[in-house]
Tab-separated table of C-alpha atoms in Angstrom:
chain	number	residue	atom	x	y	z
A	254	UNK	CA	-197.635	142.204	53.443
A	255	UNK	CA	-200.736	140.009	54.082
A	256	UNK	CA	-200.784	138.889	50.307
A	257	UNK	CA	-197.581	137.837	50.405
A	258	UNK	CA	-198.226	135.232	53.159
A	259	UNK	CA	-201.543	134.129	52.049
A	260	UNK	CA	-200.165	133.450	48.869
A	261	UNK	CA	-196.983	131.010	50.292
A	262	UNK	CA	-199.199	129.320	52.488
A	263	UNK	CA	-201.742	128.738	49.325
A	264	UNK	CA	-198.853	128.043	47.148
A	265	UNK	CA	-197.111	125.418	49.518
A	266	UNK	CA	-200.884	123.516	49.946
A	267	UNK	CA	-201.159	123.080	46.157
A	268	UNK	CA	-198.200	121.804	46.148
A	269	UNK	CA	-199.112	118.862	48.580
A	270	UNK	CA	-197.094	120.267	51.470
A	271	UNK	CA	-198.556	119.311	54.860
A	272	UNK	CA	-199.730	122.502	56.765
A	273	UNK	CA	-196.861	122.532	59.219
A	274	UNK	CA	-194.429	123.367	56.104
A	275	UNK	CA	-196.835	126.615	54.590
A	276	UNK	CA	-197.400	127.682	58.735
A	277	UNK	CA	-193.219	127.905	59.315
A	278	UNK	CA	-191.865	128.856	55.926
A	279	UNK	CA	-194.202	131.849	55.551
A	280	UNK	CA	-193.561	134.117	58.172
A	281	UNK	CA	-189.951	132.752	57.655
A	282	UNK	CA	-190.146	134.714	54.250
A	283	UNK	CA	-192.229	137.566	55.699
A	284	UNK	CA	-190.040	138.181	58.650
A	285	UNK	CA	-186.898	137.874	55.567
A	286	UNK	CA	-188.679	140.425	53.056
A	287	UNK	CA	-190.215	142.894	54.959
A	288	UNK	CA	-187.815	142.967	58.568
A	289	UNK	CA	-184.577	141.862	56.908
A	290	UNK	CA	-183.007	143.662	60.051
A	291	UNK	CA	-184.156	141.626	62.656
A	292	UNK	CA	-182.153	138.476	63.904
A	293	UNK	CA	-183.350	135.250	63.030
A	294	UNK	CA	-183.046	133.875	66.006
A	295	UNK	CA	-186.199	135.555	67.140
A	296	UNK	CA	-188.279	133.734	65.133
A	297	UNK	CA	-186.103	130.233	66.258
A	298	UNK	CA	-186.868	131.018	69.835
A	299	UNK	CA	-190.586	131.355	69.230
A	300	UNK	CA	-190.443	127.809	67.732
A	301	UNK	CA	-188.761	126.506	71.239
A	302	UNK	CA	-191.210	128.920	73.357
A	303	UNK	CA	-194.859	127.679	71.151
A	304	UNK	CA	-193.940	124.275	72.919
A	305	UNK	CA	-193.327	124.714	76.318
A	306	UNK	CA	-195.930	125.358	78.191
A	307	UNK	CA	-196.962	122.937	80.889
A	308	UNK	CA	-200.336	122.642	79.683
A	309	UNK	CA	-199.006	120.794	76.534
A	310	UNK	CA	-198.003	117.850	78.361
A	311	UNK	CA	-201.864	117.258	78.873
A	312	UNK	CA	-202.190	116.664	74.783
A	313	UNK	CA	-200.058	113.736	74.695
A	314	UNK	CA	-201.537	112.330	77.696
A	315	UNK	CA	-204.986	112.715	76.709
A	316	UNK	CA	-203.913	111.292	73.136
A	317	UNK	CA	-202.092	108.135	74.889
A	318	UNK	CA	-205.096	106.556	77.179
A	319	UNK	CA	-207.494	107.541	74.207
A	320	UNK	CA	-204.961	105.242	71.777
A	321	UNK	CA	-205.039	102.552	74.475
A	322	UNK	CA	-209.037	102.851	74.910
A	323	UNK	CA	-209.379	102.816	71.388
A	324	UNK	CA	-207.329	99.658	71.152
A	325	UNK	CA	-209.343	97.696	74.211
A	326	UNK	CA	-212.829	97.307	74.981
A	327	UNK	CA	-213.988	100.879	76.794
A	328	UNK	CA	-216.021	101.521	73.149
A	329	UNK	CA	-217.812	98.462	73.383
A	330	UNK	CA	-218.681	98.551	76.874
A	331	UNK	CA	-220.155	101.870	76.535
A	332	UNK	CA	-222.399	100.945	73.313
A	333	UNK	CA	-223.546	98.023	74.866
A	334	UNK	CA	-224.950	99.689	78.001
A	335	UNK	CA	-226.302	102.457	76.383
A	336	UNK	CA	-227.967	100.435	74.047
A	337	UNK	CA	-229.664	98.368	76.526
A	338	UNK	CA	-231.680	100.940	77.920
A	339	UNK	CA	-232.529	102.664	75.417
A	340	UNK	CA	-232.290	100.933	71.973
A	341	UNK	CA	-235.179	99.300	71.581
A	342	UNK	CA	-236.829	102.924	71.828
A	343	UNK	CA	-237.978	104.418	67.885
A	344	UNK	CA	-234.521	105.795	66.946
A	345	UNK	CA	-232.766	104.261	69.863
A	346	UNK	CA	-229.493	102.959	67.955
A	347	UNK	CA	-229.042	106.491	66.829
A	348	UNK	CA	-229.844	107.906	70.070
A	349	UNK	CA	-227.164	105.419	71.215
A	350	UNK	CA	-224.601	106.186	68.806
A	351	UNK	CA	-224.958	110.009	69.736
A	352	UNK	CA	-224.691	109.175	73.518
A	353	UNK	CA	-221.481	106.916	72.881
A	354	UNK	CA	-219.973	109.558	71.113
A	355	UNK	CA	-220.808	112.672	73.518
A	356	UNK	CA	-219.549	109.600	76.596
A	357	UNK	CA	-216.182	108.890	74.029
A	358	UNK	CA	-215.600	112.461	73.495
A	359	UNK	CA	-215.417	112.716	77.190
A	360	UNK	CA	-212.566	110.367	77.485
A	361	UNK	CA	-210.800	110.984	74.514
A	362	UNK	CA	-211.108	114.583	73.651
A	363	UNK	CA	-210.359	113.691	70.080
A	364	UNK	CA	-213.368	114.238	66.924
A	365	UNK	CA	-210.955	111.308	64.879
A	366	UNK	CA	-210.922	108.924	67.824
A	367	UNK	CA	-213.964	108.845	68.682
A	368	UNK	CA	-215.129	108.232	64.810
A	369	UNK	CA	-213.000	105.136	64.925
A	370	UNK	CA	-213.364	103.688	68.624
A	371	UNK	CA	-217.171	104.466	68.034
A	372	UNK	CA	-217.970	104.477	64.611
A	373	UNK	CA	-216.641	100.825	63.635
A	374	UNK	CA	-219.140	99.098	65.520
A	375	UNK	CA	-221.574	101.651	65.603
A	376	UNK	CA	-222.150	102.313	61.848
A	377	UNK	CA	-222.632	97.603	61.718
A	378	UNK	CA	-225.681	98.221	64.278
A	379	UNK	CA	-226.955	101.171	62.373
A	380	UNK	CA	-227.093	98.996	59.058
A	381	UNK	CA	-228.513	95.750	60.320
A	382	UNK	CA	-231.415	98.065	62.058
A	383	UNK	CA	-232.465	99.513	59.252
A	384	UNK	CA	-230.491	102.707	58.700
A	385	UNK	CA	-229.102	103.901	54.883
A	386	UNK	CA	-224.967	103.883	55.147
A	387	UNK	CA	-224.945	107.624	54.610
A	388	UNK	CA	-227.195	108.280	57.110
A	389	UNK	CA	-224.919	106.315	59.653
A	390	UNK	CA	-221.517	107.596	58.882
A	391	UNK	CA	-223.495	110.964	58.816
A	392	UNK	CA	-224.662	110.618	62.312
A	393	UNK	CA	-221.380	109.367	63.782
A	394	UNK	CA	-219.399	111.785	62.387
A	395	UNK	CA	-221.156	114.996	63.665
A	396	UNK	CA	-222.135	113.261	66.864
A	397	UNK	CA	-218.203	112.933	67.524
A	398	UNK	CA	-217.679	116.110	66.873
A	399	UNK	CA	-219.370	116.815	70.300
A	400	UNK	CA	-215.417	115.554	71.739
A	401	UNK	CA	-214.205	119.218	70.863
A	402	UNK	CA	-216.757	120.727	73.499
A	403	UNK	CA	-216.601	118.532	76.251
A	404	UNK	CA	-214.032	117.783	78.512
A	405	UNK	CA	-210.921	116.900	77.496
A	406	UNK	CA	-211.255	118.668	74.250
A	407	UNK	CA	-207.841	118.839	72.230
A	408	UNK	CA	-209.232	122.038	70.748
A	409	UNK	CA	-209.514	124.105	74.335
A	410	UNK	CA	-205.934	123.072	75.132
A	411	UNK	CA	-205.096	124.878	72.173
A	412	UNK	CA	-207.187	127.522	72.922
A	413	UNK	CA	-206.031	128.441	76.270
A	414	UNK	CA	-202.689	128.032	75.251
A	415	UNK	CA	-202.669	131.035	72.604
A	416	UNK	CA	-205.443	133.133	75.106
A	417	UNK	CA	-204.019	132.767	78.262
A	418	UNK	CA	-207.374	131.914	79.320
A	419	UNK	CA	-207.847	129.060	82.072
A	420	UNK	CA	-208.004	125.290	80.880
A	421	UNK	CA	-210.050	123.841	83.815
A	422	UNK	CA	-212.578	126.539	83.173
A	423	UNK	CA	-212.808	126.070	79.492
A	424	UNK	CA	-213.468	122.311	80.254
A	425	UNK	CA	-216.308	123.085	82.282
A	426	UNK	CA	-217.737	125.403	80.162
A	427	UNK	CA	-218.062	123.437	77.158
A	428	UNK	CA	-219.944	120.816	78.843
A	429	UNK	CA	-223.591	122.767	78.299
A	430	UNK	CA	-223.170	123.553	74.734
A	431	UNK	CA	-222.053	119.333	74.336
A	432	UNK	CA	-225.198	118.082	75.712
A	433	UNK	CA	-227.249	120.578	73.614
A	434	UNK	CA	-226.111	119.425	70.340
A	435	UNK	CA	-226.052	115.721	72.112
A	436	UNK	CA	-230.169	116.363	72.579
A	437	UNK	CA	-230.339	118.011	69.617
A	438	UNK	CA	-229.419	115.039	67.335
A	439	UNK	CA	-231.078	112.717	69.528
A	440	UNK	CA	-234.767	114.773	68.821
A	441	UNK	CA	-233.873	114.573	65.522
A	442	UNK	CA	-232.781	110.898	65.409
A	443	UNK	CA	-236.073	109.960	66.877
A	444	UNK	CA	-238.156	112.127	64.356
A	445	UNK	CA	-236.198	110.774	61.159
A	446	UNK	CA	-236.584	106.987	62.821
A	447	UNK	CA	-240.561	107.313	62.456
A	448	UNK	CA	-240.641	109.255	59.239
A	449	UNK	CA	-238.364	106.871	57.777
A	450	UNK	CA	-239.896	103.609	59.362
A	451	UNK	CA	-237.049	102.297	61.215
A	452	UNK	CA	-237.359	98.926	62.533
A	453	UNK	CA	-237.473	98.907	66.124
A	454	UNK	CA	-234.771	96.713	68.068
A	455	UNK	CA	-234.981	93.815	70.918
A	456	UNK	CA	-235.729	95.480	73.820
A	457	UNK	CA	-233.107	93.908	76.443
A	458	UNK	CA	-234.298	92.485	79.745
A	459	UNK	CA	-233.500	94.069	83.431
A	460	UNK	CA	-231.106	91.195	83.757
A	461	UNK	CA	-228.771	92.411	80.843
A	462	UNK	CA	-229.315	95.653	81.809
A	463	UNK	CA	-228.038	95.007	85.218
A	464	UNK	CA	-225.378	92.863	83.854
A	465	UNK	CA	-224.573	95.845	81.094
A	466	UNK	CA	-223.861	98.460	83.371
A	467	UNK	CA	-221.660	96.420	85.949
A	468	UNK	CA	-219.594	96.373	82.745
A	469	UNK	CA	-219.489	99.826	81.727
A	470	UNK	CA	-219.332	100.949	85.327
A	471	UNK	CA	-215.671	101.541	84.670
A	472	UNK	CA	-215.354	103.135	81.874
A	473	UNK	CA	-217.529	105.427	82.317
A	474	UNK	CA	-214.992	106.319	85.670
A	475	UNK	CA	-213.566	108.399	82.808
A	476	UNK	CA	-215.782	111.363	82.853
A	477	UNK	CA	-215.866	111.187	86.269
A	478	UNK	CA	-212.458	111.572	87.094
A	479	UNK	CA	-211.892	114.359	84.481
A	480	UNK	CA	-214.482	116.574	84.850
A	481	UNK	CA	-215.004	115.521	88.745
A	482	UNK	CA	-211.363	116.312	89.412
A	483	UNK	CA	-211.238	119.690	87.887
A	484	UNK	CA	-214.104	120.900	89.196
A	485	UNK	CA	-213.613	120.003	92.661
A	486	UNK	CA	-209.848	120.930	92.229
A	487	UNK	CA	-208.928	118.097	93.088
A	488	UNK	CA	-206.056	118.370	90.405
A	489	UNK	CA	-205.544	120.317	86.815
A	490	UNK	CA	-206.359	119.832	83.146
A	491	UNK	CA	-202.737	118.064	83.202
A	492	UNK	CA	-203.075	116.181	86.126
A	493	UNK	CA	-206.663	114.807	85.112
A	494	UNK	CA	-204.589	113.822	81.824
A	495	UNK	CA	-201.817	111.820	83.538
A	496	UNK	CA	-204.747	110.112	85.705
A	497	UNK	CA	-206.565	109.426	82.874
A	498	UNK	CA	-203.769	107.066	81.171
A	499	UNK	CA	-203.427	105.585	84.325
A	500	UNK	CA	-206.887	104.393	84.622
A	501	UNK	CA	-207.060	103.635	80.614
A	502	UNK	CA	-203.755	101.281	81.526
A	503	UNK	CA	-205.528	99.750	84.774
A	504	UNK	CA	-208.773	99.344	83.294
A	505	UNK	CA	-207.677	97.779	79.778
A	506	UNK	CA	-204.198	95.734	81.151
A	507	UNK	CA	-204.905	94.928	84.003
A	508	UNK	CA	-208.390	94.063	84.611
A	509	UNK	CA	-210.175	93.529	81.019
A	510	UNK	CA	-206.672	92.526	79.518
A	511	UNK	CA	-207.991	93.605	76.221
A	512	UNK	CA	-204.341	94.906	75.686
A	513	UNK	CA	-201.225	93.445	76.352
A	514	UNK	CA	-198.238	94.675	77.386
A	515	UNK	CA	-196.773	94.199	74.388
A	516	UNK	CA	-198.608	95.918	72.571
A	517	UNK	CA	-198.399	99.447	74.316
A	518	UNK	CA	-195.041	100.450	72.123
A	519	UNK	CA	-197.005	100.424	69.226
A	520	UNK	CA	-199.608	102.406	70.876
A	521	UNK	CA	-197.105	104.459	72.344
A	522	UNK	CA	-195.803	104.943	68.796
A	523	UNK	CA	-198.768	106.231	67.387
A	524	UNK	CA	-199.321	108.628	70.182
A	525	UNK	CA	-195.767	110.014	69.474
A	526	UNK	CA	-196.420	110.465	66.260
A	527	UNK	CA	-199.759	112.690	66.164
A	528	UNK	CA	-198.049	114.068	69.289
A	529	UNK	CA	-195.107	115.402	67.710
A	530	UNK	CA	-197.387	116.627	64.187
A	531	UNK	CA	-199.804	118.558	66.598
A	532	UNK	CA	-196.637	119.647	68.601
A	533	UNK	CA	-195.253	121.132	65.173
A	534	UNK	CA	-197.939	122.422	64.143
A	535	UNK	CA	-198.187	124.721	67.718
A	536	UNK	CA	-194.680	125.733	67.273
A	537	UNK	CA	-195.163	127.130	63.529
A	538	UNK	CA	-198.669	128.745	65.348
A	539	UNK	CA	-196.309	130.457	67.881
A	540	UNK	CA	-194.080	131.825	64.991
A	541	UNK	CA	-196.897	132.782	62.561
A	542	UNK	CA	-198.658	134.605	65.476
A	543	UNK	CA	-195.392	136.622	66.507
A	544	UNK	CA	-194.676	137.652	63.020
A	545	UNK	CA	-198.152	138.696	62.129
A	546	UNK	CA	-198.243	140.510	65.769
A	547	UNK	CA	-194.886	142.381	65.392
A	548	UNK	CA	-196.273	143.717	61.849
A	549	UNK	CA	-199.378	144.420	63.529
A	550	UNK	CA	-201.477	142.540	60.867
A	551	UNK	CA	-204.284	141.284	63.575
A	552	UNK	CA	-205.006	145.356	63.960
A	553	UNK	CA	-205.203	145.705	60.102
A	554	UNK	CA	-207.395	143.189	59.610
A	555	UNK	CA	-209.663	143.943	62.884
A	556	UNK	CA	-210.117	147.232	61.362
A	557	UNK	CA	-210.781	146.262	57.803
A	558	UNK	CA	-213.352	143.969	58.971
A	559	UNK	CA	-214.995	144.697	62.234
A	560	UNK	CA	-214.326	148.634	61.939
A	561	UNK	CA	-213.177	150.947	64.638
A	562	UNK	CA	-216.059	150.460	67.523
A	563	UNK	CA	-217.855	146.763	66.528
A	564	UNK	CA	-220.301	145.867	69.424
A	565	UNK	CA	-219.433	142.206	70.987
A	566	UNK	CA	-222.344	140.723	69.149
A	567	UNK	CA	-221.185	141.360	66.092
A	568	UNK	CA	-217.319	140.553	66.720
A	569	UNK	CA	-218.783	137.255	67.628
A	570	UNK	CA	-220.415	136.376	64.475
A	571	UNK	CA	-217.456	137.731	62.335
A	572	UNK	CA	-215.626	135.045	64.085
A	573	UNK	CA	-218.103	132.629	64.441
A	574	UNK	CA	-218.147	133.262	59.993
A	575	UNK	CA	-214.276	132.908	60.175
A	576	UNK	CA	-213.244	129.918	62.293
A	577	UNK	CA	-216.395	127.797	60.546
A	578	UNK	CA	-215.226	128.753	57.377
A	579	UNK	CA	-211.254	128.308	57.991
A	580	UNK	CA	-212.275	124.988	59.661
A	581	UNK	CA	-213.813	123.444	56.578
A	582	UNK	CA	-210.696	123.375	55.137
A	583	UNK	CA	-207.844	123.461	57.358
A	584	UNK	CA	-207.011	121.077	60.523
A	585	UNK	CA	-209.079	123.090	63.803
A	586	UNK	CA	-205.580	123.323	65.426
A	587	UNK	CA	-204.275	125.566	63.038
A	588	UNK	CA	-207.176	127.210	62.549
A	589	UNK	CA	-207.220	128.487	66.212
A	590	UNK	CA	-203.643	128.820	66.023
A	591	UNK	CA	-203.673	131.495	63.230
A	592	UNK	CA	-207.031	133.051	64.067
A	593	UNK	CA	-207.557	133.446	67.643
A	594	UNK	CA	-204.494	136.020	67.865
A	595	UNK	CA	-206.404	138.219	65.242
A	596	UNK	CA	-209.724	138.373	67.028
A	597	UNK	CA	-208.965	137.741	70.811
A	598	UNK	CA	-207.748	141.183	71.386
A	599	UNK	CA	-210.727	143.154	69.600
A	600	UNK	CA	-213.382	140.807	71.589
A	601	UNK	CA	-211.142	141.576	75.052
A	602	UNK	CA	-211.851	145.093	74.250
A	603	UNK	CA	-215.561	144.887	73.488
A	604	UNK	CA	-216.007	142.991	76.883
A	605	UNK	CA	-216.592	139.456	75.673
A	606	UNK	CA	-215.660	136.635	78.297
A	607	UNK	CA	-212.642	135.027	77.223
A	608	UNK	CA	-213.875	131.878	77.883
A	609	UNK	CA	-217.574	132.309	76.141
A	610	UNK	CA	-214.856	133.352	73.184
A	611	UNK	CA	-212.849	129.820	73.845
A	612	UNK	CA	-216.396	127.860	73.633
A	613	UNK	CA	-218.042	130.029	70.322
A	614	UNK	CA	-214.017	129.431	68.710
A	615	UNK	CA	-214.272	125.541	69.898
A	616	UNK	CA	-217.749	125.307	68.215
A	617	UNK	CA	-216.814	126.435	65.366
A	618	UNK	CA	-213.784	123.843	64.767
A	619	UNK	CA	-216.131	121.255	66.054
A	620	UNK	CA	-218.616	122.062	63.261
A	621	UNK	CA	-216.169	122.706	60.821
A	622	UNK	CA	-214.616	119.364	60.763
A	623	UNK	CA	-217.964	117.964	59.700
A	624	UNK	CA	-218.297	119.827	57.047
A	625	UNK	CA	-217.438	119.718	53.215
A	626	UNK	CA	-215.315	120.273	51.253
A	627	UNK	CA	-211.974	119.434	53.792
A	628	UNK	CA	-213.228	118.688	57.284
A	629	UNK	CA	-210.574	116.511	58.719
A	630	UNK	CA	-213.514	113.928	60.169
A	631	UNK	CA	-215.211	113.520	56.911
A	632	UNK	CA	-211.739	111.948	55.585
A	633	UNK	CA	-211.572	110.237	58.706
A	634	UNK	CA	-214.672	108.605	58.042
A	635	UNK	CA	-213.557	107.695	54.529
A	636	UNK	CA	-210.743	106.047	55.520
A	637	UNK	CA	-212.472	103.858	58.206
A	638	UNK	CA	-215.082	102.639	56.710
A	639	UNK	CA	-213.386	102.334	53.013
A	640	UNK	CA	-216.209	104.638	51.279
A	641	UNK	CA	-215.969	107.291	48.587
A	642	UNK	CA	-216.417	111.448	49.830
A	643	UNK	CA	-219.171	112.028	48.137
A	644	UNK	CA	-221.285	108.862	49.466
A	645	UNK	CA	-219.982	110.061	53.065
A	646	UNK	CA	-220.920	113.476	52.735
A	647	UNK	CA	-224.188	112.767	51.184
A	648	UNK	CA	-226.230	113.088	55.003
A	649	UNK	CA	-224.338	115.606	57.014
A	650	UNK	CA	-226.805	118.893	55.981
A	651	UNK	CA	-229.057	118.073	58.650
A	652	UNK	CA	-226.297	118.071	61.205
A	653	UNK	CA	-225.110	121.247	59.564
A	654	UNK	CA	-228.005	123.268	59.842
A	655	UNK	CA	-228.579	122.313	63.453
A	656	UNK	CA	-225.437	123.201	64.505
A	657	UNK	CA	-225.454	126.624	62.449
A	658	UNK	CA	-228.727	126.763	64.932
A	659	UNK	CA	-226.824	125.847	68.224
A	660	UNK	CA	-223.868	128.653	66.921
A	661	UNK	CA	-226.566	131.455	67.090
A	662	UNK	CA	-227.607	130.392	70.430
A	663	UNK	CA	-224.236	130.256	71.965
A	664	UNK	CA	-223.355	133.682	70.614
A	665	UNK	CA	-226.715	134.827	72.070
A	666	UNK	CA	-226.983	133.669	75.289
A	667	UNK	CA	-223.440	133.724	76.865
A	668	UNK	CA	-225.159	131.839	79.767
A	669	UNK	CA	-224.969	128.533	77.776
A	670	UNK	CA	-221.546	129.184	78.352
A	671	UNK	CA	-220.787	130.427	81.616
A	672	UNK	CA	-223.639	128.312	83.724
A	673	UNK	CA	-221.452	125.948	85.709
A	674	UNK	CA	-218.406	128.387	86.403
């Protein structure tokens, strides 16, 4: 049965079907072949059940807010603000890139939106100061993956939906791992700049810093609203998503006037296209999950891979390996939808905190998104920067090594995920 399901999915992918097709076709075929007496309407109900949870409303709202800000001036104001304070130090512009990606990730929740919003203006600045293009692109791609760790991570929303874990707790738990990634990339950037003898940029005056700080105050309100509102219990993650749309609208349309009202329908259509793709994946993932659960495939896989009485550390290591490899080839949302139901029961039996498990899984999704051969952010960067695949991935190994090292820290030190809860 497992071999049949995998064969169907691989064949359809090789025939160049989008991932949503094999995700929906495979469970249908398995049901007709192995469970012909079951009512097909059960599977149809699962498709609709997958997109019913209230928490999923946060996804299109966060995407819409990110689209408005990407069209507007938010990213440039953040870049100018951070660069005015640290751009003049050795490696300052690289640190600025990592910081800006972290901050924009805390606004958008999307790695690909961060690549587009921060990558375009920051790559030009990095090249101008003396960085080689592969180094600049690798920094942008990997720094953008922090968006999957810090709130409002779309990956965490999907994991919370599949596992039933509190999305608010997941958001808070991702902050420390996200900061660790930022600090690691910043330290490496400073060391690299000294070794490569990257020239220093001009130092901004305090009057310029004050001016740019004033311009960035309102964009910096995004993470305050999202993180502060959820942490204090003022509103739920879904309500935070609604507030982020309102804030983006007021900021870009009414205050900065960088986005015109006539542009909003176009932005909304773009959001609708992305949201529909996500929701179809979620619907297919729910049907896929129901079929594999009904066929007891998770039990078969966990008994084969994990054994009869696995330790918590061993389960987390297997989760790390499977999710990392999966996200190297397939969109992280799909991997989370498929693999979480397989490993989640065994993890709970071993006493692993579901929030900690979610952070480990989301971290692997972030790592896999920027890892060859098929990390989704690599192809996003290739399209945005109009550069060939091999040039885009040339500078990624140091960042992958750092992310793998942080993965082991998260596995062995649960406190890194749960300290703020």
